Amino acid sequence: MAWTRRAFCYIKRKKMKTLLLFLIFFVSVFAILGAWAVLRASAQVGRSIKENSNSKVTLESMDQEHMLDAADAEMASSLENTVRINRVSRTEAYANGFWPVEGNEEGEPGRVIIHGYDDMEHDSPFEEQICRLVEGRMADGKEEIVINRILAERGQIKIGDMLSFQGEQGQNASAAVVGFYLTGNESSQTDAVLTENRIENQIYADASLVRELWGKERYKKISVYLADPDLLEQTEEEMERLFGNKAEVGRLDTVYQKLRYSIQQTARVTKLILVLIGLTSVFITGSLLGLWMRNRKKEIAVYFSMGIERKNVFAQMCLECVLLYTGAAAVAEAAGLCIFPAWISRMDAFRDVKAQSFCPDASILPVWGIGTVLLAALVGLAAAPYFRKQLKDILSEMEG
């Protein structure tokens, strides 16, 4: 097409004007992609904080005779906002092959208490820093337990040893010792403490060990961890409706509430910067196109005098800008792919975010599409004063 050839010829002929417009497009797109990359990284940080904030709704049994069971756990885990659950259980058992630390004579000899968790690092004395792991690791399997170091020293128990237990109904189970803990309060206990209630005789295990010894699934507490802490209130209300007659419903989202304001402020500031960059780019580009179009009055008059339709002249000018804009966007994207990951990852807030989140490859298409539409509108606004006039009026202005 003739107007396409004219567009390429004009770009080739007006090198300085072309370079200036190209640089403006490049800086604008590069700045927008940079702000967009920060916004995407901020959004990923926000999602990560939500997922790791451990915001939860807790269900605690109100009746020891009618505790939470497997059906309740299944119902809680199937809720839309549930990420995972942590079932907390407890049972009394008899030590088989080792002897607990003795307490008050009124207590039953050889008795210990086993506390079961799906995840021992949460909802337990270890999370609350009441118990400190001093050797080994946490139990994360059915046949693993963590015991008190004083109990281990008195019974000459080592990491890796198997301990056996007998449930109240005669069930037997064994587990390997994988860690030792201390609370610091062992020596402060009085002689009145029953054997099974002594700190040294508290054994922490996977919830499955408690189920095996107890012979049934009964939980004193179920913690329901949420995917979206912003929906905590709705989830709590749903829990009240489902379990209100059987369990006391509570919630905990302290960590997320502390960070929530910072997340929102970061997103708002980044969006504001993105909008300001966009508006500034539109203003500068529009002003430059206005000056550029003013200097092309003679060229426009020549085109009209040659009988070239106004729509073809407009299409030529749009094509000139779109070609430059496309080239500038491609260069800006390539520069962004090289610069943004290294630049943004140096910020403390984004050190744990994957480098792919900084790359502008996913955002270049909408930026290019929106920019192309805006360019066509700006070219139309800049050319409108001359396209509306008759040829004789343009020529008279040139003579004046």
Coordinates of N, CA and C in Angstrom, one line a residue, residues 89-300:
S89 N -4.8 -34.3 69.7 CA -5.4 -35.3 70.5 C -4.5 -35.6 71.7
R90 N -5.1 -36.4 72.6 CA -4.4 -36.7 73.9 C -4.9 -38.0 74.4
T91 N -4.1 -38.8 74.9 CA -4.5 -40.0 75.6 C -3.5 -40.5 76.6
E92 N -4.0 -41.2 77.6 CA -3.2 -41.7 78.7 C -2.8 -43.2 78.3
A93 N -1.6 -43.5 78.6 CA -1.1 -44.9 78.2 C -0.1 -45.3 79.3
Y94 N 0.2 -46.6 79.2 CA 1.2 -47.2 80.2 C 2.5 -47.5 79.5
A95 N 3.6 -47.1 80.1 CA 4.9 -47.3 79.6 C 5.2 -48.8 79.6
N96 N 5.7 -49.4 78.5 CA 6.0 -50.8 78.4 C 7.4 -51.0 78.1
G97 N 8.2 -51.4 79.1 CA 9.6 -51.7 78.9 C 10.5 -50.5 79.4
F98 N 10.0 -49.4 79.9 CA 10.7 -48.4 80.5 C 9.9 -47.8 81.6
W99 N 10.5 -47.0 82.5 CA 9.8 -46.5 83.7 C 9.7 -45.0 83.7
P100 N 8.5 -44.4 83.8 CA 8.4 -43.0 83.9 C 9.0 -42.4 85.2
V101 N 9.1 -41.1 85.2 CA 9.6 -40.4 86.4 C 8.4 -40.4 87.4
E102 N 8.6 -40.9 88.6 CA 7.5 -41.1 89.6 C 7.1 -39.8 90.2
G103 N 5.8 -39.7 90.4 CA 5.2 -38.5 91.0 C 4.5 -38.9 92.3
N104 N 3.4 -38.3 92.6 CA 2.7 -38.5 93.9 C 2.2 -40.0 93.9
E105 N 2.3 -40.6 95.1 CA 1.9 -42.0 95.3 C 0.5 -42.3 94.9
E106 N -0.4 -41.2 95.0 CA -1.8 -41.4 94.6 C -2.0 -41.6 93.1
G107 N -1.0 -41.2 92.3 CA -1.1 -41.5 90.9 C -0.9 -42.9 90.6
E108 N -1.2 -43.3 89.3 CA -1.1 -44.6 88.9 C 0.3 -44.8 88.3
P109 N 1.1 -45.8 88.9 CA 2.5 -46.0 88.4 C 2.5 -46.4 86.9
G110 N 3.6 -45.9 86.3 CA 3.9 -46.3 84.9 C 3.0 -45.6 83.9
R111 N 2.3 -44.6 84.3 CA 1.4 -43.9 83.4 C 2.0 -42.7 82.8
V112 N 1.8 -42.5 81.5 CA 2.3 -41.3 80.8 C 1.1 -40.7 80.0
I113 N 1.3 -39.5 79.5 CA 0.3 -38.9 78.6 C 1.0 -38.6 77.3
I114 N 0.3 -39.1 76.2 CA 0.8 -38.9 74.9 C 0.0 -37.9 74.1
H115 N 0.6 -36.8 73.6 CA -0.1 -35.7 72.9 C 0.2 -35.9 71.4
G116 N -0.9 -36.0 70.6 CA -0.7 -36.2 69.2 C -1.1 -35.0 68.4
Y117 N -0.3 -34.8 67.3 CA -0.5 -33.7 66.4 C -0.2 -34.2 64.9
D118 N -1.0 -33.6 64.0 CA -0.7 -33.8 62.6 C 0.6 -33.1 62.3
D119 N 0.8 -31.9 62.9 CA 2.0 -31.1 62.7 C 2.4 -30.6 64.0
M120 N 3.5 -31.2 64.6 CA 3.9 -30.9 65.9 C 4.5 -29.5 66.1
E121 N 4.9 -28.9 65.0 CA 5.5 -27.6 65.1 C 4.5 -26.5 65.3
H122 N 3.2 -26.8 65.1 CA 2.1 -25.8 65.3 C 1.1 -26.3 66.3
D123 N 0.5 -25.4 67.0 CA -0.6 -25.7 68.0 C -0.1 -26.6 69.1
S124 N 1.2 -26.5 69.4 CA 1.8 -27.3 70.5 C 2.6 -26.4 71.4
P125 N 3.1 -27.0 72.5 CA 4.0 -26.2 73.4 C 5.3 -25.8 72.7
F126 N 5.7 -26.5 71.6 CA 6.9 -26.2 70.9 C 6.7 -24.9 70.1
E127 N 5.5 -24.6 69.6 CA 5.3 -23.4 68.9 C 5.2 -22.2 69.9
E128 N 4.7 -22.5 71.1 CA 4.6 -21.4 72.1 C 5.9 -21.3 72.9
Q129 N 6.9 -22.0 72.5 CA 8.2 -22.0 73.2 C 8.2 -22.4 74.7
I130 N 7.1 -23.2 75.0 CA 7.1 -23.8 76.3 C 8.0 -25.0 76.4
C131 N 8.1 -25.7 75.3 CA 9.0 -26.8 75.2 C 10.1 -26.4 74.1
R132 N 11.3 -26.8 74.4 CA 12.4 -26.5 73.5 C 13.1 -27.8 73.1
L133 N 13.2 -28.0 71.8 CA 13.8 -29.2 71.3 C 15.4 -29.0 71.5
V134 N 16.0 -29.8 72.3 CA 17.4 -29.7 72.6 C 18.3 -30.7 71.9
E135 N 17.6 -31.7 71.3 CA 18.4 -32.7 70.5 C 17.5 -33.4 69.6
G136 N 18.0 -33.8 68.4 CA 17.2 -34.5 67.5 C 16.3 -33.6 66.7
R137 N 15.1 -34.1 66.3 CA 14.1 -33.4 65.5 C 12.7 -33.7 65.9
M138 N 11.8 -32.9 65.3 CA 10.4 -33.1 65.6 C 9.9 -34.5 65.0
A139 N 8.9 -35.1 65.6 CA 8.3 -36.3 65.0 C 7.4 -35.9 63.9
D140 N 7.5 -36.6 62.8 CA 6.7 -36.3 61.6 C 6.1 -37.6 61.0
G141 N 6.1 -38.6 61.8 CA 5.6 -39.9 61.3 C 4.9 -40.7 62.3
K142 N 4.2 -41.7 62.0 CA 3.4 -42.5 62.9 C 4.2 -43.1 64.0
E143 N 5.4 -43.6 63.7 CA 6.2 -44.3 64.6 C 7.3 -43.5 65.2
E144 N 7.1 -42.2 65.4 CA 8.1 -41.3 65.9 C 7.6 -40.5 67.1
I145 N 8.4 -40.3 68.1 CA 8.0 -39.5 69.3 C 9.2 -38.6 69.8
V146 N 8.8 -37.6 70.5 CA 9.8 -36.7 71.2 C 9.5 -36.8 72.7
I147 N 10.6 -37.1 73.5 CA 10.4 -37.2 74.9 C 11.2 -36.2 75.7
N148 N 11.0 -36.1 77.0 CA 11.7 -35.2 77.8 C 13.2 -35.8 78.0
R149 N 14.1 -34.9 78.0 CA 15.5 -35.3 78.2 C 15.8 -36.0 79.6
I150 N 15.1 -35.4 80.6 CA 15.3 -36.0 81.9 C 14.8 -37.4 82.0
L151 N 13.6 -37.7 81.3 CA 13.1 -39.1 81.2 C 14.1 -39.9 80.5
A152 N 14.7 -39.4 79.4 CA 15.7 -40.2 78.7 C 16.9 -40.5 79.5
E153 N 17.4 -39.5 80.3 CA 18.6 -39.8 81.1 C 18.4 -40.8 82.1
R154 N 17.2 -40.7 82.8 CA 16.9 -41.7 83.9 C 16.7 -43.1 83.3
G155 N 16.1 -43.2 82.1 CA 15.9 -44.5 81.6 C 16.9 -44.9 80.6
Q156 N 18.0 -44.1 80.5 CA 19.1 -44.4 79.5 C 18.6 -44.7 78.1
I157 N 17.7 -43.8 77.7 CA 17.1 -43.9 76.4 C 17.9 -43.0 75.4
K158 N 18.2 -43.5 74.2 CA 18.9 -42.7 73.2 C 18.0 -42.4 72.0
I159 N 18.5 -41.5 71.2 CA 17.8 -41.2 69.9 C 17.9 -42.5 69.1
G160 N 16.7 -42.9 68.6 CA 16.6 -44.1 67.7 C 16.1 -45.3 68.5
D161 N 16.0 -45.2 69.8 CA 15.5 -46.3 70.6 C 14.0 -46.4 70.4
M162 N 13.4 -47.7 70.4 CA 12.0 -47.9 70.3 C 11.4 -48.0 71.7
L163 N 10.3 -47.3 71.9 CA 9.6 -47.3 73.2 C 8.2 -47.9 72.9
S164 N 7.7 -48.7 73.8 CA 6.4 -49.3 73.6 C 5.4 -48.8 74.6
F165 N 4.1 -48.8 74.2 CA 3.1 -48.2 75.1 C 1.9 -49.2 75.0
Q166 N 1.1 -49.1 76.1 CA -0.2 -49.9 76.1 C -1.3 -49.0 76.4
G167 N -2.3 -49.0 75.6 CA -3.5 -48.1 75.8 C -4.4 -48.6 76.9
E168 N -5.3 -47.9 77.3 CA -6.2 -48.3 78.4 C -7.1 -49.4 78.1
Q169 N -7.3 -49.6 76.8 CA -8.1 -50.8 76.4 C -7.3 -52.0 75.9
G170 N -6.0 -51.9 76.2 CA -5.1 -53.0 75.9 C -4.4 -52.9 74.6
Q171 N -4.6 -51.8 73.8 CA -3.9 -51.7 72.5 C -2.5 -51.4 72.7
N172 N -1.6 -52.0 71.9 CA -0.2 -51.8 72.0 C 0.3 -51.1 70.7
A173 N 1.3 -50.2 71.0 CA 2.0 -49.5 69.9 C 3.4 -49.1 70.3
S174 N 4.2 -49.0 69.3 CA 5.7 -48.7 69.5 C 6.0 -47.5 68.6
A175 N 7.0 -46.8 69.1 CA 7.5 -45.6 68.3 C 9.0 -45.4 68.6
A176 N 9.7 -44.8 67.6 CA 11.1 -44.5 67.8 C 11.3 -43.1 68.3
V177 N 12.2 -42.9 69.2 CA 12.6 -41.6 69.8 C 13.4 -40.9 68.8
V178 N 12.9 -39.7 68.4 CA 13.7 -38.9 67.4 C 14.1 -37.6 67.9
G179 N 13.7 -37.2 69.2 CA 14.1 -35.9 69.7 C 13.9 -35.9 71.2
F180 N 14.7 -35.0 71.9 CA 14.5 -34.7 73.3 C 14.2 -33.2 73.5
Y181 N 13.3 -32.9 74.5 CA 13.0 -31.6 74.8 C 13.1 -31.3 76.3
L182 N 13.1 -30.0 76.6 CA 13.2 -29.5 78.0 C 12.2 -28.3 78.0
T183 N 11.7 -28.0 79.2 CA 10.9 -26.8 79.4 C 11.5 -25.8 80.3
G184 N 12.5 -26.3 81.2 CA 13.1 -25.4 82.1 C 12.4 -25.4 83.5
N185 N 11.2 -26.0 83.5 CA 10.4 -26.0 84.8 C 10.4 -27.4 85.4
E186 N 11.2 -28.3 84.9 CA 11.1 -29.7 85.5 C 11.4 -29.7 87.0
S187 N 12.5 -28.9 87.4 CA 12.9 -29.0 88.8 C 12.0 -28.2 89.7
S188 N 11.1 -27.4 89.2 CA 10.2 -26.6 90.0 C 8.9 -27.3 90.4
Q189 N 8.7 -28.5 89.9 CA 7.5 -29.3 90.2 C 7.5 -29.7 91.7
T190 N 6.3 -29.8 92.3 CA 6.2 -30.3 93.7 C 6.0 -31.8 93.7
D191 N 6.1 -32.3 94.9 CA 5.9 -33.8 95.1 C 4.4 -34.1 94.9
A192 N 3.5 -33.1 94.9 CA 2.1 -33.4 94.8 C 1.7 -33.7 93.4
V193 N 2.5 -33.5 92.4 CA 2.2 -33.8 91.0 C 2.1 -35.3 90.7
L194 N 0.9 -35.7 90.1 CA 0.8 -37.1 89.8 C 1.8 -37.5 88.7
T195 N 2.0 -38.8 88.7 CA 3.0 -39.4 87.8 C 2.7 -39.0 86.3
E196 N 1.5 -39.2 85.9 CA 1.1 -38.9 84.5 C 1.1 -37.4 84.2
N197 N 1.0 -36.6 85.2 CA 1.0 -35.1 85.0 C 2.3 -34.4 85.0
R198 N 3.4 -35.2 85.4 CA 4.7 -34.6 85.5 C 5.2 -34.2 84.1
I199 N 5.9 -33.1 84.0 CA 6.4 -32.7 82.7 C 7.3 -33.7 82.0
E200 N 8.1 -34.5 82.8 CA 8.9 -35.5 82.2 C 8.2 -36.6 81.5
N201 N 6.9 -36.8 81.9 CA 6.1 -37.9 81.4 C 5.2 -37.5 80.3
Q202 N 5.4 -36.3 79.7 CA 4.6 -35.8 78.6 C 5.3 -36.2 77.3
I203 N 4.7 -37.0 76.5 CA 5.3 -37.5 75.3 C 4.5 -36.9 74.1
Y204 N 5.3 -36.4 73.1 CA 4.7 -35.8 71.9 C 4.9 -36.6 70.7
A205 N 3.8 -36.9 70.0 CA 3.9 -37.8 68.9 C 2.9 -37.4 67.7
D206 N 3.0 -38.2 66.7 CA 2.0 -37.9 65.6 C 0.6 -38.4 66.0
A207 N -0.4 -37.7 65.5 CA -1.8 -38.0 65.9 C -2.2 -39.4 65.6
S208 N -1.6 -40.1 64.7 CA -1.9 -41.5 64.4 C -1.5 -42.4 65.5
L209 N -0.5 -42.1 66.3 CA -0.1 -42.9 67.4 C -1.2 -42.9 68.5
V210 N -1.7 -41.7 68.7 CA -2.8 -41.6 69.7 C -4.0 -42.3 69.3
R211 N -4.4 -42.3 68.0 CA -5.5 -43.0 67.5 C -5.3 -44.5 67.7
E212 N -4.1 -45.0 67.5 CA -3.8 -46.4 67.6 C -4.0 -46.9 69.0
L213 N -3.5 -46.1 70.0 CA -3.6 -46.4 71.4 C -5.0 -46.3 71.9
W214 N -5.7 -45.3 71.4 CA -7.0 -45.0 72.0 C -8.1 -45.9 71.3
G215 N -7.8 -46.3 70.1 CA -8.7 -47.2 69.4 C -9.9 -46.5 68.7
K216 N -9.8 -45.1 68.7 CA -10.9 -44.4 68.0 C -10.3 -43.0 67.7
E217 N -11.0 -42.3 66.7 CA -10.6 -41.0 66.4 C -11.4 -40.0 67.2
R218 N -10.7 -39.3 68.1 CA -11.3 -38.3 69.0 C -10.3 -37.2 69.1
Y219 N -10.7 -36.0 68.9 CA -9.8 -34.9 69.0 C -10.3 -33.8 69.9
K220 N -9.4 -33.3 70.7 CA -9.8 -32.2 71.7 C -9.7 -30.9 71.0
K221 N -9.0 -30.8 69.9 CA -8.9 -29.5 69.1 C -8.5 -29.8 67.7
I222 N -9.1 -29.0 66.8 CA -8.8 -29.0 65.4 C -8.5 -27.6 65.0
S223 N -7.3 -27.3 64.4 CA -7.0 -26.0 63.9 C -7.1 -26.0 62.4
V224 N -7.9 -25.1 61.9 CA -8.2 -25.0 60.4 C -7.4 -23.8 59.9
Y225 N -6.4 -24.1 59.1 CA -5.5 -23.0 58.5 C -6.2 -22.5 57.2
L226 N -6.1 -21.2 57.0 CA -6.9 -20.6 55.9 C -6.0 -20.2 54.8
A227 N -6.6 -20.3 53.6 CA -5.8 -19.8 52.4 C -5.9 -18.3 52.3
D228 N -7.0 -17.7 52.6 CA -7.2 -16.2 52.5 C -7.6 -15.7 53.9
P229 N -6.7 -15.1 54.6 CA -7.0 -14.5 55.9 C -8.1 -13.4 55.8
D230 N -8.3 -12.8 54.7 CA -9.3 -11.8 54.6 C -10.7 -12.3 54.7
L231 N -10.8 -13.6 54.5 CA -12.1 -14.3 54.6 C -12.3 -15.0 56.0
L232 N -11.4 -14.6 56.9 CA -11.4 -15.3 58.2 C -12.8 -15.2 58.9
E233 N -13.3 -14.0 58.9 CA -14.6 -13.8 59.6 C -15.7 -14.6 59.0
Q234 N -15.8 -14.7 57.7 CA -16.8 -15.5 57.0 C -16.6 -17.0 57.4
T235 N -15.3 -17.4 57.4 CA -15.0 -18.8 57.7 C -15.4 -19.1 59.1
E236 N -15.1 -18.2 60.0 CA -15.5 -18.4 61.4 C -17.0 -18.5 61.6
E237 N -17.7 -17.7 60.9 CA -19.2 -17.8 61.0 C -19.7 -19.1 60.4
E238 N -19.0 -19.6 59.4 CA -19.4 -20.9 58.8 C -19.1 -22.0 59.8
M239 N -18.0 -21.9 60.5 CA -17.6 -22.9 61.5 C -18.6 -22.9 62.7
E240 N -19.0 -21.7 63.1 CA -20.0 -21.6 64.1 C -21.3 -22.3 63.8
R241 N -21.7 -22.1 62.5 CA -22.9 -22.8 62.0 C -22.8 -24.3 62.0
L242 N -21.6 -24.8 61.7 CA -21.4 -26.2 61.5 C -21.1 -26.9 62.9
F243 N -20.3 -26.2 63.7 CA -19.8 -26.9 64.9 C -20.2 -26.2 66.2
G244 N -21.0 -25.2 66.1 CA -21.3 -24.4 67.3 C -21.9 -25.1 68.5
N245 N -22.6 -26.2 68.2 CA -23.2 -27.0 69.3 C -22.2 -28.0 69.9
K246 N -21.0 -28.2 69.2 CA -20.1 -29.3 69.7 C -18.8 -28.7 70.1
A247 N -18.4 -27.6 69.6 CA -17.0 -27.1 69.8 C -17.1 -25.6 70.0
E248 N -16.1 -25.1 70.7 CA -15.9 -23.7 70.9 C -15.1 -23.2 69.7
V249 N -15.6 -22.2 69.0 CA -14.9 -21.7 67.8 C -14.1 -20.4 68.2
G250 N -12.8 -20.4 67.8 CA -12.0 -19.2 68.0 C -11.2 -18.9 66.7
R251 N -10.5 -17.9 66.8 CA -9.7 -17.5 65.6 C -8.4 -16.9 66.0
L252 N -7.4 -16.9 65.1 CA -6.1 -16.3 65.4 C -5.5 -15.9 64.0
D253 N -5.3 -14.6 63.9 CA -4.7 -14.0 62.7 C -3.8 -12.8 63.0
T254 N -3.1 -12.9 64.2 CA -2.3 -11.8 64.7 C -1.2 -11.4 63.7
V255 N -0.5 -12.4 63.1 CA 0.6 -12.1 62.2 C 0.1 -11.3 61.0
Y256 N -1.0 -11.8 60.4 CA -1.5 -11.2 59.2 C -2.0 -9.8 59.4
Q257 N -2.6 -9.6 60.5 CA -3.2 -8.3 60.9 C -2.0 -7.2 61.0
K258 N -0.9 -7.7 61.5 CA 0.2 -6.8 61.7 C 0.8 -6.4 60.3
L259 N 0.8 -7.3 59.4 CA 1.4 -7.1 58.1 C 0.4 -6.6 57.0
R260 N -0.9 -6.7 57.3 CA -1.9 -6.4 56.3 C -1.8 -5.0 55.8
Y261 N -1.7 -4.0 56.7 CA -1.6 -2.6 56.3 C -0.4 -2.3 55.4
S262 N 0.7 -2.9 55.7 CA 1.9 -2.7 54.9 C 1.7 -3.3 53.5
I263 N 1.1 -4.4 53.4 CA 0.8 -5.0 52.1 C -0.1 -4.1 51.3
Q264 N -1.1 -3.6 51.9 CA -2.1 -2.8 51.2 C -1.4 -1.5 50.7
Q265 N -0.6 -0.9 51.6 CA 0.0 0.4 51.3 C 1.0 0.2 50.2
T266 N 1.8 -0.9 50.2 CA 2.7 -1.1 49.1 C 2.0 -1.2 47.8
A267 N 0.9 -2.0 47.7 CA 0.2 -2.1 46.5 C -0.4 -0.8 46.0
R268 N -0.9 0.0 46.9 CA -1.5 1.3 46.6 C -0.5 2.2 46.0
V269 N 0.7 2.3 46.7 CA 1.8 3.2 46.2 C 2.3 2.8 44.8
T270 N 2.4 1.5 44.6 CA 2.9 1.0 43.4 C 1.9 1.3 42.2
K271 N 0.6 1.1 42.5 CA -0.4 1.4 41.5 C -0.4 2.9 41.2
L272 N -0.3 3.7 42.3 CA -0.2 5.2 42.0 C 1.0 5.6 41.1
I273 N 2.1 5.0 41.4 CA 3.3 5.2 40.6 C 3.0 4.8 39.1
L274 N 2.4 3.7 39.0 CA 2.1 3.2 37.6 C 1.2 4.1 36.9
V275 N 0.2 4.6 37.6 CA -0.8 5.6 37.0 C -0.1 6.9 36.6
L276 N 0.7 7.4 37.5 CA 1.5 8.6 37.3 C 2.4 8.5 36.1
I277 N 3.1 7.4 36.0 CA 4.0 7.2 34.9 C 3.2 7.1 33.6
G278 N 2.1 6.5 33.6 CA 1.2 6.4 32.4 C 0.7 7.8 32.0
L279 N 0.2 8.5 32.9 CA -0.3 9.9 32.6 C 0.8 10.8 32.1
T280 N 2.0 10.7 32.7 CA 3.1 11.5 32.3 C 3.5 11.2 30.9
S281 N 3.6 9.9 30.6 CA 3.9 9.4 29.3 C 3.0 9.9 28.2
V282 N 1.7 9.8 28.5 CA 0.6 10.3 27.6 C 0.8 11.8 27.4
F283 N 1.0 12.5 28.4 CA 1.1 14.0 28.3 C 2.3 14.4 27.4
I284 N 3.5 13.8 27.7 CA 4.7 14.1 27.0 C 4.5 13.7 25.5
T285 N 4.0 12.5 25.3 CA 3.9 12.0 23.9 C 2.9 12.8 23.2
G286 N 1.8 13.2 23.8 CA 0.8 14.0 23.1 C 1.3 15.4 22.8
S287 N 2.1 16.0 23.7 CA 2.7 17.3 23.4 C 3.6 17.2 22.2
L288 N 4.5 16.2 22.2 CA 5.4 16.1 21.2 C 4.8 15.8 19.8
L289 N 3.7 15.0 19.8 CA 3.0 14.8 18.6 C 2.3 16.0 18.1
G290 N 1.8 16.8 19.0 CA 1.2 18.1 18.6 C 2.2 19.0 17.9
L291 N 3.4 19.1 18.5 CA 4.5 20.0 17.9 C 4.9 19.3 16.5
W292 N 5.0 18.0 16.5 CA 5.4 17.3 15.3 C 4.4 17.6 14.2
M293 N 3.1 17.5 14.5 CA 2.0 17.6 13.5 C 2.0 19.1 13.0
R294 N 2.3 20.0 13.9 CA 2.3 21.4 13.5 C 3.4 21.7 12.4
N295 N 4.5 21.0 12.5 CA 5.6 21.1 11.6 C 5.3 20.3 10.3
R296 N 4.2 19.5 10.3 CA 3.9 18.7 9.1 C 2.7 19.3 8.3
K297 N 2.4 20.6 8.6 CA 1.2 21.2 7.9 C 1.5 21.2 6.4
K298 N 2.7 21.5 6.0 CA 3.0 21.6 4.6 C 2.9 20.2 3.9
E299 N 3.4 19.2 4.6 CA 3.3 17.8 4.1 C 1.8 17.4 4.0
I300 N 1.0 17.7 5.0 CA -0.4 17.3 5.0 C -1.1 18.0 3.8

